Amino acid sequence: GTLGAGREWFKPWRTIGGREDAAPSLAELQVVLEGVFDRRRFLDLIRYFIVFEDPGDGNLVKKMAGYHQFHAVNVALEETLRAAQAVAAGRAGETPGRYEAGRKPGGEPGDRRVGVVWHTQGSGKSLTMAFYAGRVVLHPAMGNPTIVVITDRNDLDDQLYGTFARCHELLRQQPVQAQNRANLRDLLHTESGGVVFTTVHKFFSNDAGANNYSPLLSDRRNIVVIADEAHRSQYDFVDGFARHMRQALPNASFIGFTGTPMELSDKNTRAVFGDYVSIYDIERAVKDGATVSIYYESRLAKLELKESERPLIDPEFEEVTEGEEVERKERLKTKWAQLEALVGTEKRLNLIAEDLVNHFEHRLDVMDGKAMIVCMSRRICVELYDEIVRLR
């Protein structure tokens, strides 16, 4: 942990080389001495994996990477150099494989797929992305690259941008957000440098040609595209936004970050980003104290669905429209509206609100805490909120 950090921010260092956890027979002190204080790793940790954030109260907070972030970033960096065919021009003293990268998720040199980093929620995924961007920006073999950070929703874009902006000293520059498609084109026409944030939808060009091709934005080889929640449905080559990204940035390298695992049948994500370069799942996060255990209790509030309405509901509708812009989703509203109306009936919301209030108040008798309620639509959010207020 860092100087000034509270006890809860001190975490174990469980690996020496990075490929797997140290043997249980090794003392924890030996693992941390060999795993952290190897000269090369220690210097890298100080230079590339410490950030200072200002929470707004004037007191700087010092943050340092955990072992899973440190090794994930270093393996991803090697894969990025391989993808950009730049490994041979690396920094003096660096050799491929130093971080025990193991298998090559993307493939041979020149394959533009870097891979996928799966780090579960609560493990500092946003900071890992910032550490990775900082390493790529500073590596001389990348030749002052441009980093393009892509999310699939405006609110996620704002959140991730905030993390990067607070770490701007690590990036040696202030990141910028693309305001629209024209602004994105202007930002990517630069000759070098830059950390650009955009939603994936801005690659879907309104002025695409007769074959629906997106215009070329840059053919430079030192552009690295970082995709947040890379497994989502719009990342496909046939008619998704991934094809438009590849057309706009044909020589860019692509890496994906996600908080949930890819499905075994998800060929699209692997086609765009490659296989896993690092996995830090919920079991490891709980073991390290990075997040708390998750317990699931099923509580069903049945839909009031008439038999005549069953053929009108498409069970795959929400999946295939996941991440769509609000305007486009509204144009697909016929089946959506019917399902949303069934989910958000007054009787059902009243039942759920009463159950939530009773459950949470009994919890508070035992322990302090807070809750998050996730709903299907904005309308249901508002009406459920109003019902909870009415009850209390």
Tab-separated table of C-alpha atoms in Angstrom:
chain	number	residue	atom	x	y	z
A	1	GLY	CA	0.000	0.000	0.000
A	2	THR	CA	0.984	3.658	-0.243
A	3	LEU	CA	1.935	6.116	2.478
A	4	GLY	CA	-1.202	7.642	3.934
A	5	ALA	CA	-3.539	4.898	2.730
A	6	GLY	CA	-6.001	3.377	5.171
A	7	ARG	CA	-5.643	-0.202	6.311
A	8	GLU	CA	-8.285	-1.433	3.860
A	9	TRP	CA	-6.138	-0.256	0.921
A	10	PHE	CA	-3.186	-2.453	1.830
A	11	LYS	CA	-3.436	-5.568	-0.354
A	12	PRO	CA	-1.481	-8.811	-0.676
A	13	TRP	CA	1.088	-9.330	-3.443
A	14	ARG	CA	0.526	-12.929	-4.476
A	15	THR	CA	2.866	-13.540	-7.397
A	16	ILE	CA	6.539	-13.294	-8.267
A	17	GLY	CA	6.767	-13.673	-12.030
A	18	GLY	CA	3.191	-12.787	-12.863
A	19	ARG	CA	1.994	-15.962	-14.550
A	20	GLU	CA	0.538	-17.639	-11.453
A	21	ASP	CA	0.277	-17.265	-7.686
A	22	ALA	CA	3.339	-18.114	-5.632
A	23	ALA	CA	3.410	-21.549	-4.014
A	24	PRO	CA	1.512	-21.689	-0.684
A	25	SER	CA	4.689	-22.939	0.976
A	26	LEU	CA	6.442	-19.610	0.338
A	27	ALA	CA	6.230	-17.042	3.114
A	28	GLU	CA	4.276	-13.892	2.190
A	29	LEU	CA	7.335	-11.780	2.986
A	30	GLN	CA	9.443	-13.764	0.517
A	31	VAL	CA	6.792	-13.351	-2.183
A	32	VAL	CA	6.596	-9.572	-1.746
A	33	LEU	CA	10.392	-9.184	-1.605
A	34	GLU	CA	10.962	-11.191	-4.776
A	35	GLY	CA	7.769	-10.099	-6.524
A	36	VAL	CA	7.992	-6.345	-5.867
A	37	PHE	CA	11.616	-5.582	-5.075
A	38	ASP	CA	13.245	-7.201	-8.047
A	39	ARG	CA	15.113	-4.131	-9.349
A	40	ARG	CA	13.384	-3.930	-12.742
A	41	ARG	CA	9.888	-4.487	-11.360
A	42	PHE	CA	10.419	-2.042	-8.492
A	43	LEU	CA	11.586	0.748	-10.814
A	44	ASP	CA	8.660	0.085	-13.165
A	45	LEU	CA	6.208	0.123	-10.240
A	46	ILE	CA	7.463	3.532	-9.108
A	47	ARG	CA	7.617	5.081	-12.562
A	48	TYR	CA	4.495	3.721	-14.270
A	49	PHE	CA	2.096	2.492	-11.596
A	50	ILE	CA	1.621	5.301	-9.083
A	51	VAL	CA	-0.932	8.073	-9.558
A	52	PHE	CA	-2.117	11.015	-7.497
A	53	GLU	CA	-5.796	11.936	-7.502
A	54	ASP	CA	-7.447	15.014	-6.053
A	55	PRO	CA	-10.879	14.037	-4.683
A	56	GLY	CA	-11.845	17.711	-4.561
A	57	ASP	CA	-11.119	18.463	-0.921
A	58	GLY	CA	-7.554	19.609	-1.624
A	59	ASN	CA	-5.944	16.472	-0.202
A	60	LEU	CA	-4.056	14.437	-2.798
A	61	VAL	CA	-4.639	10.684	-2.686
A	62	LYS	CA	-1.726	8.443	-3.674
A	63	LYS	CA	-2.691	5.204	-5.439
A	64	MET	CA	-0.522	2.277	-6.465
A	65	ALA	CA	-1.297	-0.699	-8.689
A	66	GLY	CA	-2.015	-4.102	-7.204
A	67	TYR	CA	-0.217	-7.180	-8.481
A	68	HIS	CA	-3.047	-8.071	-10.877
A	69	GLN	CA	-2.976	-4.575	-12.419
A	70	PHE	CA	0.827	-4.466	-12.628
A	71	HIS	CA	1.240	-7.757	-14.457
A	72	ALA	CA	-1.853	-7.351	-16.653
A	73	VAL	CA	-0.576	-4.010	-17.943
A	74	ASN	CA	2.930	-5.295	-18.610
A	75	VAL	CA	1.683	-8.354	-20.502
A	76	ALA	CA	-0.735	-6.143	-22.466
A	77	LEU	CA	2.133	-3.785	-23.308
A	78	GLU	CA	4.168	-6.632	-24.770
A	79	GLU	CA	1.180	-7.784	-26.781
A	80	THR	CA	0.690	-4.220	-28.021
A	81	LEU	CA	4.296	-4.011	-29.171
A	82	ARG	CA	3.880	-7.348	-30.914
A	83	ALA	CA	0.664	-6.177	-32.557
A	84	ALA	CA	2.351	-3.022	-33.806
A	85	GLN	CA	5.415	-4.994	-34.956
A	86	ALA	CA	7.505	-2.792	-32.695
A	87	VAL	CA	8.975	-5.205	-30.161
A	88	ALA	CA	12.439	-5.180	-31.740
A	89	ALA	CA	12.709	-1.428	-31.258
A	90	GLY	CA	11.939	-1.568	-27.543
A	91	ARG	CA	13.702	0.166	-24.695
A	92	ALA	CA	17.268	-0.939	-23.964
A	93	GLY	CA	17.271	-3.813	-21.524
A	94	GLU	CA	13.725	-4.939	-22.363
A	95	THR	CA	13.187	-8.271	-24.036
A	96	PRO	CA	9.942	-9.953	-25.125
A	97	GLY	CA	8.655	-12.407	-22.560
A	98	ARG	CA	10.155	-10.627	-19.527
A	99	TYR	CA	6.714	-10.526	-17.921
A	100	GLU	CA	6.013	-14.169	-18.753
A	101	ALA	CA	3.293	-13.271	-21.210
A	102	GLY	CA	2.814	-16.941	-22.096
A	103	ARG	CA	0.624	-17.558	-25.119
A	104	LYS	CA	0.079	-14.811	-27.666
A	105	PRO	CA	-3.641	-13.916	-27.623
A	106	GLY	CA	-3.576	-12.020	-30.913
A	107	GLY	CA	-1.222	-14.215	-32.885
A	108	GLU	CA	1.820	-13.404	-34.951
A	109	PRO	CA	3.539	-10.006	-35.206
A	110	GLY	CA	1.328	-7.697	-37.219
A	111	ASP	CA	-1.947	-9.235	-36.023
A	112	ARG	CA	-3.692	-6.113	-34.758
A	113	ARG	CA	-5.510	-7.865	-31.908
A	114	VAL	CA	-3.831	-7.229	-28.550
A	115	GLY	CA	-6.244	-9.291	-26.445
A	116	VAL	CA	-8.859	-8.964	-23.695
A	117	VAL	CA	-8.285	-8.056	-20.033
A	118	TRP	CA	-11.021	-9.521	-17.833
A	119	HIS	CA	-10.856	-7.918	-14.378
A	120	THR	CA	-13.994	-8.231	-12.296
A	121	GLN	CA	-15.987	-5.259	-11.009
A	122	GLY	CA	-14.419	-3.624	-7.969
A	123	SER	CA	-10.861	-4.594	-8.924
A	124	GLY	CA	-9.841	-1.169	-10.266
A	125	LYS	CA	-10.439	-1.821	-13.969
A	126	SER	CA	-10.596	1.884	-14.870
A	127	LEU	CA	-7.235	2.542	-13.208
A	128	THR	CA	-5.779	-0.512	-14.957
A	129	MET	CA	-6.825	1.023	-18.266
A	130	ALA	CA	-5.154	4.302	-17.291
A	131	PHE	CA	-1.942	2.509	-16.253
A	132	TYR	CA	-1.946	0.669	-19.578
A	133	ALA	CA	-2.455	3.864	-21.561
A	134	GLY	CA	0.409	5.485	-19.667
A	135	ARG	CA	2.772	2.611	-20.464
A	136	VAL	CA	1.883	2.642	-24.159
A	137	VAL	CA	2.204	6.435	-24.416
A	138	LEU	CA	5.675	6.450	-22.841
A	139	HIS	CA	7.177	3.506	-24.719
A	140	PRO	CA	9.629	4.854	-27.335
A	141	ALA	CA	8.893	2.044	-29.777
A	142	MET	CA	5.306	3.308	-30.125
A	143	GLY	CA	6.501	6.657	-31.501
A	144	ASN	CA	4.181	9.008	-29.589
A	145	PRO	CA	0.990	7.009	-30.215
A	146	THR	CA	-2.622	8.103	-30.229
A	147	ILE	CA	-4.855	6.337	-27.698
A	148	VAL	CA	-8.558	6.039	-28.562
A	149	VAL	CA	-10.743	4.997	-25.614
A	150	ILE	CA	-14.162	3.687	-26.642
A	151	THR	CA	-17.252	3.085	-24.513
A	152	ASP	CA	-20.773	2.190	-25.580
A	153	ARG	CA	-22.678	4.776	-23.513
A	154	ASN	CA	-22.251	8.474	-22.811
A	155	ASP	CA	-22.386	8.043	-19.021
A	156	LEU	CA	-19.601	5.436	-19.106
A	157	ASP	CA	-17.591	7.741	-21.343
A	158	ASP	CA	-17.868	10.515	-18.733
A	159	GLN	CA	-16.910	8.211	-15.847
A	160	LEU	CA	-13.857	6.744	-17.575
A	161	TYR	CA	-12.786	10.148	-18.879
A	162	GLY	CA	-12.878	11.442	-15.299
A	163	THR	CA	-10.502	8.682	-14.172
A	164	PHE	CA	-8.045	9.411	-16.997
A	165	ALA	CA	-8.266	13.173	-16.451
A	166	ARG	CA	-7.309	12.726	-12.797
A	167	CYS	CA	-4.313	10.655	-13.955
A	168	HIS	CA	-3.200	13.105	-16.642
A	169	GLU	CA	0.342	13.335	-15.255
A	170	LEU	CA	0.774	9.614	-15.890
A	171	LEU	CA	-0.362	10.169	-19.497
A	172	ARG	CA	1.835	13.282	-19.923
A	173	GLN	CA	-1.176	15.028	-21.512
A	174	GLN	CA	-4.793	15.941	-20.899
A	175	PRO	CA	-7.308	13.554	-22.491
A	176	VAL	CA	-10.074	15.000	-24.675
A	177	GLN	CA	-13.635	13.897	-25.362
A	178	ALA	CA	-14.980	13.816	-28.912
A	179	GLN	CA	-18.161	15.886	-28.923
A	180	ASN	CA	-19.566	14.496	-32.169
A	181	ARG	CA	-18.540	12.579	-35.280
A	182	ALA	CA	-17.019	15.605	-36.991
A	183	ASN	CA	-14.988	16.423	-33.886
A	184	LEU	CA	-13.795	12.799	-33.692
A	185	ARG	CA	-12.546	13.013	-37.287
A	186	ASP	CA	-10.663	16.230	-36.498
A	187	LEU	CA	-9.048	14.703	-33.395
A	188	LEU	CA	-7.904	11.571	-35.242
A	189	HIS	CA	-6.452	13.414	-38.223
A	190	THR	CA	-3.526	14.416	-36.002
A	191	GLU	CA	-0.046	13.192	-36.945
A	192	SER	CA	0.756	11.829	-33.469
A	193	GLY	CA	-0.126	11.889	-29.784
A	194	GLY	CA	-3.418	12.421	-28.034
A	195	VAL	CA	-5.752	10.475	-25.747
A	196	VAL	CA	-9.224	10.634	-27.286
A	197	PHE	CA	-12.459	9.471	-25.659
A	198	THR	CA	-15.477	8.608	-27.768
A	199	THR	CA	-18.551	6.401	-27.785
A	200	VAL	CA	-18.523	3.593	-30.321
A	201	HIS	CA	-21.543	5.090	-32.099
A	202	LYS	CA	-19.529	8.037	-33.407
A	203	PHE	CA	-17.783	5.626	-35.790
A	204	PHE	CA	-21.112	4.887	-37.459
A	205	SER	CA	-20.901	7.520	-40.166
A	206	ASN	CA	-23.980	9.199	-41.595
A	207	ASP	CA	-22.078	10.004	-44.774
A	208	ALA	CA	-20.873	6.465	-45.446
A	209	GLY	CA	-20.742	5.558	-49.104
A	210	ALA	CA	-22.985	3.361	-51.193
A	211	ASN	CA	-21.481	0.217	-49.678
A	212	ASN	CA	-21.923	1.684	-46.190
A	213	TYR	CA	-18.178	2.085	-45.732
A	214	SER	CA	-16.977	4.540	-43.120
A	215	PRO	CA	-14.481	7.179	-44.214
A	216	LEU	CA	-10.797	6.654	-43.435
A	217	LEU	CA	-9.752	8.655	-40.387
A	218	SER	CA	-6.118	7.576	-40.096
A	219	ASP	CA	-3.944	4.774	-41.461
A	220	ARG	CA	-1.171	5.248	-38.882
A	221	ARG	CA	0.117	2.082	-37.198
A	222	ASN	CA	0.692	3.632	-33.774
A	223	ILE	CA	-2.972	4.091	-32.894
A	224	VAL	CA	-4.212	1.895	-30.045
A	225	VAL	CA	-7.955	1.462	-29.533
A	226	ILE	CA	-9.001	0.603	-25.963
A	227	ALA	CA	-12.582	-0.687	-25.742
A	228	ASP	CA	-14.427	-0.736	-22.416
A	229	GLU	CA	-16.809	-3.701	-21.919
A	230	ALA	CA	-15.498	-5.169	-25.140
A	231	HIS	CA	-17.856	-8.142	-25.319
A	232	ARG	CA	-21.053	-6.173	-25.909
A	233	SER	CA	-23.205	-6.984	-28.904
A	234	GLN	CA	-22.258	-4.085	-31.179
A	235	TYR	CA	-18.651	-5.256	-31.557
A	236	ASP	CA	-19.161	-7.408	-34.628
A	237	PHE	CA	-17.854	-7.310	-38.178
A	238	VAL	CA	-21.024	-7.988	-40.153
A	239	ASP	CA	-23.202	-4.978	-39.363
A	240	GLY	CA	-21.881	-3.751	-36.029
A	241	PHE	CA	-19.722	-0.784	-35.137
A	242	ALA	CA	-16.505	-2.824	-35.012
A	243	ARG	CA	-16.509	-2.946	-38.795
A	244	HIS	CA	-16.787	0.845	-38.976
A	245	MET	CA	-13.919	1.243	-36.513
A	246	ARG	CA	-11.719	-1.037	-38.589
A	247	GLN	CA	-12.584	0.871	-41.750
A	248	ALA	CA	-11.847	4.213	-40.112
A	249	LEU	CA	-8.602	3.017	-38.446
A	250	PRO	CA	-7.366	0.101	-40.585
A	251	ASN	CA	-3.890	-0.178	-39.014
A	252	ALA	CA	-4.816	0.438	-35.382
A	253	SER	CA	-4.277	-2.152	-32.642
A	254	PHE	CA	-7.284	-3.210	-30.548
A	255	ILE	CA	-7.444	-4.202	-26.874
A	256	GLY	CA	-10.584	-4.887	-24.852
A	257	PHE	CA	-11.247	-4.490	-21.128
A	258	THR	CA	-14.244	-6.070	-19.427
A	259	GLY	CA	-15.574	-6.693	-15.937
A	260	THR	CA	-17.464	-9.851	-16.940
A	261	PRO	CA	-16.281	-12.960	-18.796
A	262	MET	CA	-16.754	-13.486	-22.504
A	263	GLU	CA	-19.163	-16.257	-23.428
A	264	LEU	CA	-17.581	-19.342	-24.937
A	265	SER	CA	-19.704	-18.833	-28.050
A	266	ASP	CA	-18.723	-15.167	-28.416
A	267	LYS	CA	-16.719	-15.321	-31.641
A	268	ASN	CA	-17.184	-11.615	-32.413
A	269	THR	CA	-15.185	-10.366	-29.434
A	270	ARG	CA	-12.323	-12.737	-30.172
A	271	ALA	CA	-12.371	-11.743	-33.836
A	272	VAL	CA	-11.942	-8.066	-32.917
A	273	PHE	CA	-9.729	-8.207	-29.814
A	274	GLY	CA	-8.242	-11.705	-29.489
A	275	ASP	CA	-8.221	-13.964	-26.437
A	276	TYR	CA	-7.542	-13.192	-22.787
A	277	VAL	CA	-4.245	-11.587	-21.800
A	278	SER	CA	-5.200	-11.379	-18.111
A	279	ILE	CA	-7.943	-12.796	-15.901
A	280	TYR	CA	-8.757	-11.526	-12.408
A	281	ASP	CA	-12.113	-13.059	-11.547
A	282	ILE	CA	-14.461	-12.581	-8.614
A	283	GLU	CA	-12.959	-15.527	-6.694
A	284	ARG	CA	-9.483	-13.966	-6.744
A	285	ALA	CA	-10.851	-10.501	-5.937
A	286	VAL	CA	-12.709	-11.802	-2.879
A	287	LYS	CA	-9.619	-13.736	-1.747
A	288	ASP	CA	-7.526	-10.557	-1.984
A	289	GLY	CA	-10.109	-8.421	-0.207
A	290	ALA	CA	-10.529	-6.249	-3.307
A	291	THR	CA	-14.277	-6.834	-3.264
A	292	VAL	CA	-16.823	-8.528	-1.032
A	293	SER	CA	-18.502	-11.870	-1.565
A	294	ILE	CA	-21.680	-11.935	-3.632
A	295	TYR	CA	-24.732	-13.849	-2.479
A	296	TYR	CA	-27.791	-14.367	-4.646
A	297	GLU	CA	-31.373	-14.684	-3.427
A	298	SER	CA	-34.124	-15.147	-5.981
A	299	ARG	CA	-37.295	-13.130	-5.353
A	300	LEU	CA	-39.770	-13.359	-8.216
A	301	ALA	CA	-42.420	-10.774	-9.095
A	302	LYS	CA	-44.302	-12.391	-11.944
A	303	LEU	CA	-45.327	-10.512	-15.059
A	304	GLU	CA	-49.033	-9.998	-15.709
A	305	LEU	CA	-48.917	-11.514	-19.187
A	306	LYS	CA	-52.093	-12.462	-21.016
A	307	GLU	CA	-51.863	-15.521	-23.231
A	308	SER	CA	-52.797	-13.432	-26.277
A	309	GLU	CA	-49.810	-11.122	-25.680
A	310	ARG	CA	-47.124	-13.827	-25.570
A	311	PRO	CA	-46.372	-13.866	-29.345
A	312	LEU	CA	-45.743	-10.101	-29.240
A	313	ILE	CA	-42.706	-10.347	-26.968
A	314	ASP	CA	-39.276	-10.923	-28.460
A	315	PRO	CA	-37.069	-12.331	-25.680
A	316	GLU	CA	-33.885	-11.304	-27.499
A	317	PHE	CA	-34.891	-7.680	-28.065
A	318	GLU	CA	-32.994	-6.159	-25.133
A	319	GLU	CA	-29.884	-8.214	-25.942
A	320	VAL	CA	-29.713	-7.136	-29.582
A	321	THR	CA	-30.319	-3.465	-28.724
A	322	GLU	CA	-27.916	-3.360	-25.759
A	323	GLY	CA	-25.826	-0.201	-25.877
A	324	GLU	CA	-27.829	1.464	-28.652
A	325	GLU	CA	-28.201	5.229	-28.522
A	326	VAL	CA	-31.522	6.312	-27.012
A	327	GLU	CA	-32.773	7.800	-30.305
A	328	ARG	CA	-32.198	4.587	-32.236
A	329	LYS	CA	-33.741	2.499	-29.479
A	330	GLU	CA	-36.878	4.621	-29.565
A	331	ARG	CA	-37.287	3.762	-33.249
A	332	LEU	CA	-37.385	0.098	-32.262
A	333	LYS	CA	-39.973	0.692	-29.596
A	334	THR	CA	-42.959	-1.458	-30.618
A	335	LYS	CA	-41.936	-4.753	-28.996
A	336	TRP	CA	-39.823	-2.917	-26.415
A	337	ALA	CA	-42.777	-0.765	-25.316
A	338	GLN	CA	-45.019	-3.815	-24.911
A	339	LEU	CA	-42.473	-5.648	-22.757
A	340	GLU	CA	-41.598	-2.513	-20.765
A	341	ALA	CA	-45.281	-1.916	-20.032
A	342	LEU	CA	-45.640	-5.452	-18.679
A	343	VAL	CA	-42.556	-5.189	-16.491
A	344	GLY	CA	-43.584	-1.783	-15.116
A	345	THR	CA	-47.253	-2.281	-14.265
A	346	GLU	CA	-48.446	-0.379	-11.199
A	347	LYS	CA	-49.388	-3.530	-9.294
A	348	ARG	CA	-45.972	-5.130	-9.919
A	349	LEU	CA	-44.027	-1.991	-8.948
A	350	ASN	CA	-46.048	-1.647	-5.750
A	351	LEU	CA	-45.231	-5.257	-4.848
A	352	ILE	CA	-41.499	-4.806	-5.546
A	353	ALA	CA	-41.300	-1.482	-3.694
A	354	GLU	CA	-42.923	-2.949	-0.571
A	355	ASP	CA	-40.600	-5.963	-0.652
A	356	LEU	CA	-37.504	-3.759	-1.123
A	357	VAL	CA	-38.419	-1.428	1.724
A	358	ASN	CA	-39.158	-4.264	4.156
A	359	HIS	CA	-36.030	-6.195	3.187
A	360	PHE	CA	-33.719	-3.178	3.439
A	361	GLU	CA	-35.080	-1.969	6.764
A	362	HIS	CA	-34.575	-5.417	8.271
A	363	ARG	CA	-30.996	-5.357	6.925
A	364	LEU	CA	-30.358	-2.019	8.595
A	365	ASP	CA	-31.356	-3.568	11.925
A	366	VAL	CA	-28.309	-5.828	11.533
A	367	MET	CA	-25.737	-3.713	9.671
A	368	ASP	CA	-25.248	-0.333	8.062
A	369	GLY	CA	-25.090	-0.204	4.286
A	370	LYS	CA	-26.554	1.072	1.075
A	371	ALA	CA	-28.435	-0.381	-1.871
A	372	MET	CA	-28.676	-0.010	-5.631
A	373	ILE	CA	-31.866	-0.699	-7.568
A	374	VAL	CA	-31.601	-1.474	-11.290
A	375	CYS	CA	-34.657	-1.032	-13.507
A	376	MET	CA	-35.546	-1.692	-17.123
A	377	SER	CA	-36.267	1.902	-18.156
A	378	ARG	CA	-36.176	5.490	-16.936
A	379	ARG	CA	-39.950	5.495	-16.537
A	380	ILE	CA	-39.872	2.452	-14.268
A	381	CYS	CA	-37.028	4.026	-12.256
A	382	VAL	CA	-39.091	7.154	-11.603
A	383	GLU	CA	-42.290	5.305	-10.728
A	384	LEU	CA	-40.516	2.818	-8.454
A	385	TYR	CA	-38.751	5.712	-6.715
A	386	ASP	CA	-42.070	7.505	-6.222
A	387	GLU	CA	-43.618	4.364	-4.738
A	388	ILE	CA	-40.733	3.897	-2.284
A	389	VAL	CA	-41.080	7.556	-1.223
A	390	ARG	CA	-44.815	7.049	-0.763
A	391	LEU	CA	-44.187	4.054	1.501
A	392	ARG	CA	-41.554	5.954	3.561
